[in-house]
Every structure is written in structure tokens, then in C-alpha cells.
CSV table of N, CA and C in Angstrom, one decimal:
chain,number,residue,atom,x,y,z
A,1,PRO,N,-43.2,20.1,226.9
A,1,PRO,CA,-44.6,19.9,226.5
A,1,PRO,C,-45.1,21.3,225.8
A,2,LEU,N,-44.9,22.5,226.7
A,2,LEU,CA,-45.1,23.8,226.3
A,2,LEU,C,-44.5,24.2,224.9
A,3,MET,N,-43.2,23.8,224.7
A,3,MET,CA,-42.4,24.3,223.6
A,3,MET,C,-43.3,23.5,222.3
A,4,VAL,N,-43.7,22.6,222.4
A,4,VAL,CA,-44.4,21.6,221.3
A,4,VAL,C,-45.5,22.5,221.0
A,5,LEU,N,-46.3,22.9,222.0
A,5,LEU,CA,-47.5,23.6,221.7
A,5,LEU,C,-47.5,24.8,221.2
A,6,GLY,N,-46.4,25.7,221.7
A,6,GLY,CA,-46.2,27.0,221.4
A,6,GLY,C,-45.1,27.3,220.2
A,7,PHE,N,-44.9,26.3,219.6
A,7,PHE,CA,-43.7,26.4,218.5
A,7,PHE,C,-44.3,27.2,217.4
A,8,GLU,N,-45.5,26.9,217.0
A,8,GLU,CA,-46.1,27.6,215.7
A,8,GLU,C,-46.0,29.2,216.2
A,9,ILE,N,-46.6,29.4,217.4
A,9,ILE,CA,-46.7,30.9,217.6
A,9,ILE,C,-45.3,31.5,217.7
A,10,ILE,N,-44.2,30.9,218.3
A,10,ILE,CA,-42.9,31.4,218.4
A,10,ILE,C,-42.4,31.4,216.8
A,11,ILE,N,-42.5,30.7,216.0
A,11,ILE,CA,-42.0,30.8,214.7
A,11,ILE,C,-42.6,31.8,213.6
A,12,THR,N,-43.9,32.2,214.1
A,12,THR,CA,-44.7,33.2,213.4
A,12,THR,C,-44.4,34.6,213.9
A,13,GLN,N,-44.1,34.9,215.1
A,13,GLN,CA,-44.0,36.3,215.7
A,13,GLN,C,-42.3,36.5,215.6
A,14,PRO,N,-42.0,37.6,215.0
A,14,PRO,CA,-40.9,37.9,214.9
A,14,PRO,C,-40.2,38.2,216.1
A,15,THR,N,-40.8,38.9,217.1
A,15,THR,CA,-40.2,39.2,218.5
A,15,THR,C,-39.8,38.0,219.2
A,16,LEU,N,-40.7,37.1,219.2
A,16,LEU,CA,-40.7,35.8,220.0
A,16,LEU,C,-39.5,35.1,219.2
A,17,LYS,N,-39.6,35.0,217.9
A,17,LYS,CA,-38.7,34.1,217.2
A,17,LYS,C,-37.2,34.6,217.4
A,18,LYS,N,-36.8,35.8,217.6
A,18,LYS,CA,-35.6,36.5,217.9
A,18,LYS,C,-35.2,36.1,219.3
A,19,GLY,N,-36.2,36.2,220.2
A,19,GLY,CA,-35.9,35.7,221.5
A,19,GLY,C,-35.5,34.5,221.9
A,20,PHE,N,-36.3,33.5,220.9
A,20,PHE,CA,-36.0,32.0,221.0
A,20,PHE,C,-34.8,31.7,220.6
A,21,ILE,N,-34.4,32.3,219.5
A,21,ILE,CA,-32.9,32.2,219.0
A,21,ILE,C,-32.0,32.5,219.8
A,22,VAL,N,-32.0,33.5,220.4
A,22,VAL,CA,-31.1,34.1,221.4
A,22,VAL,C,-30.8,33.0,222.6
A,23,LEU,N,-32.0,32.8,223.0
A,23,LEU,CA,-31.9,31.8,224.2
A,23,LEU,C,-31.5,30.2,223.8
A,24,ALA,N,-31.8,29.9,222.6
A,24,ALA,CA,-31.2,28.7,222.0
A,24,ALA,C,-29.9,28.7,221.8
A,25,SER,N,-29.3,29.7,221.2
A,25,SER,CA,-27.8,30.1,221.2
A,25,SER,C,-27.4,29.9,222.4
A,26,LEU,N,-27.7,30.8,223.6
A,26,LEU,CA,-27.1,30.9,224.9
A,26,LEU,C,-27.1,29.4,225.4
A,27,ASN,N,-28.1,28.7,225.3
A,27,ASN,CA,-28.1,27.3,225.7
A,27,ASN,C,-27.2,26.2,225.1
A,28,LEU,N,-27.1,26.6,223.8
A,28,LEU,CA,-26.0,25.6,223.1
A,28,LEU,C,-24.5,26.0,223.6
A,29,ILE,N,-24.3,27.3,223.7
A,29,ILE,CA,-22.9,27.8,224.2
A,29,ILE,C,-22.7,27.2,225.5
A,30,ALA,N,-23.8,27.4,226.4
A,30,ALA,CA,-23.5,26.8,228.0
A,30,ALA,C,-23.2,25.5,227.8
A,31,LEU,N,-24.3,24.5,226.9
A,31,LEU,CA,-23.8,23.3,227.2
A,31,LEU,C,-22.6,22.8,226.6
A,32,ILE,N,-22.0,23.4,225.6
A,32,ILE,CA,-20.6,23.1,225.0
A,32,ILE,C,-19.5,23.3,226.1
A,33,TYR,N,-19.6,24.5,226.5
A,33,TYR,CA,-18.8,25.1,227.5
A,33,TYR,C,-18.5,24.2,228.7
A,34,ILE,N,-19.7,23.8,229.2
A,34,ILE,CA,-19.9,22.7,230.4
A,34,ILE,C,-19.4,21.5,230.1
A,35,ARG,N,-19.7,20.8,229.0
A,35,ARG,CA,-19.1,19.6,228.4
A,35,ARG,C,-17.7,19.6,228.6
A,36,PHE,N,-16.9,20.6,227.9
A,36,PHE,CA,-15.5,20.9,227.8
A,36,PHE,C,-14.9,21.0,229.2
A,37,ALA,N,-15.6,21.8,230.1
A,37,ALA,CA,-15.2,22.2,231.4
A,37,ALA,C,-15.3,21.0,232.3
A,38,LEU,N,-16.1,20.1,232.0
A,38,LEU,CA,-16.0,18.9,232.9
A,38,LEU,C,-14.9,17.9,232.4
A,39,ALA,N,-14.8,18.0,231.1
A,39,ALA,CA,-13.8,16.9,230.6
A,39,ALA,C,-12.1,17.6,230.7
A,40,ASP,N,-12.0,18.8,230.8
A,40,ASP,CA,-10.7,19.2,230.9
A,40,ASP,C,-10.3,19.7,232.2
A,41,GLU,N,-9.2,19.3,232.9
A,41,GLU,CA,-8.9,19.5,233.9
A,41,GLU,C,-8.6,21.3,234.4
A,42,VAL,N,-7.9,21.7,233.2
A,42,VAL,CA,-7.2,22.9,233.3
A,42,VAL,C,-8.3,24.1,233.5
A,43,ILE,N,-9.5,23.8,232.8
A,43,ILE,CA,-10.6,25.0,232.8
A,43,ILE,C,-11.8,24.7,234.0
A,44,SER,N,-11.7,23.5,234.4
A,44,SER,CA,-12.8,22.9,235.4
A,44,SER,C,-12.7,23.4,236.6
A,45,ILE,N,-13.7,23.9,237.4
A,45,ILE,CA,-13.5,24.4,238.7
A,45,ILE,C,-13.7,23.3,239.6
A,46,PHE,N,-13.8,21.9,239.1
A,46,PHE,CA,-14.1,20.5,240.1
A,46,PHE,C,-12.8,20.0,240.1
A,47,LYS,N,-12.2,19.4,241.0
A,47,LYS,CA,-11.1,18.7,240.9
A,47,LYS,C,-11.5,17.2,241.0
A,48,TRP,N,-11.3,16.2,240.1
A,48,TRP,CA,-11.8,14.8,240.1
A,48,TRP,C,-10.9,14.1,240.6
A,49,GLU,N,-11.3,13.1,241.4
A,49,GLU,CA,-10.5,12.0,241.9
A,49,GLU,C,-10.3,11.0,240.7
A,50,THR,N,-8.7,10.9,240.3
A,50,THR,CA,-8.6,10.2,239.3
A,50,THR,C,-7.9,8.7,239.8
A,51,HIS,N,-7.8,8.6,240.9
A,51,HIS,CA,-7.3,7.2,241.3
A,51,HIS,C,-5.9,6.8,240.6
A,52,GLN,N,-5.2,7.7,240.5
A,52,GLN,CA,-3.8,7.6,239.9
A,52,GLN,C,-3.8,6.9,238.5
A,53,ASN,N,-4.9,7.1,238.0
A,53,ASN,CA,-4.8,6.7,236.3
A,53,ASN,C,-4.7,7.9,235.5
A,54,LYS,N,-3.7,9.1,235.9
A,54,LYS,CA,-3.5,10.0,235.2
A,54,LYS,C,-2.5,9.7,234.1
A,55,MET,N,-2.7,10.1,232.9
A,55,MET,CA,-1.8,9.9,231.9
A,55,MET,C,-1.3,11.3,231.2
């Protein structure tokens, strides 16, 4: 809700706009990495129980 209310202020002020772009980029990178880390056994820190269905 705060993002919707403050979006116009963030877009109009250059300092806030740059910070928003940096945070959004870091968030996107983290989400993509976590998505692949959970799906791939090699880079995952978790060991999933596969119930012998490993191919």
C-alpha cells in the first residue's frame, strides 16, 4: 500500500528514483537466484528428499 501511495514521489525525485531502481534490481536478482537455487541440487544449500525419483 505504501508503494502505491508513494510511487509518484519516488518517480519525480531523482535520488529516490535511483535508490528504488537499485533496490528493485537487487530484489529481482535475489528472486532469480533463489528460484534456481531451490530447483538445482548443485547450488542449493538444502538437500531435498527425493523419494528415489531421481533421474
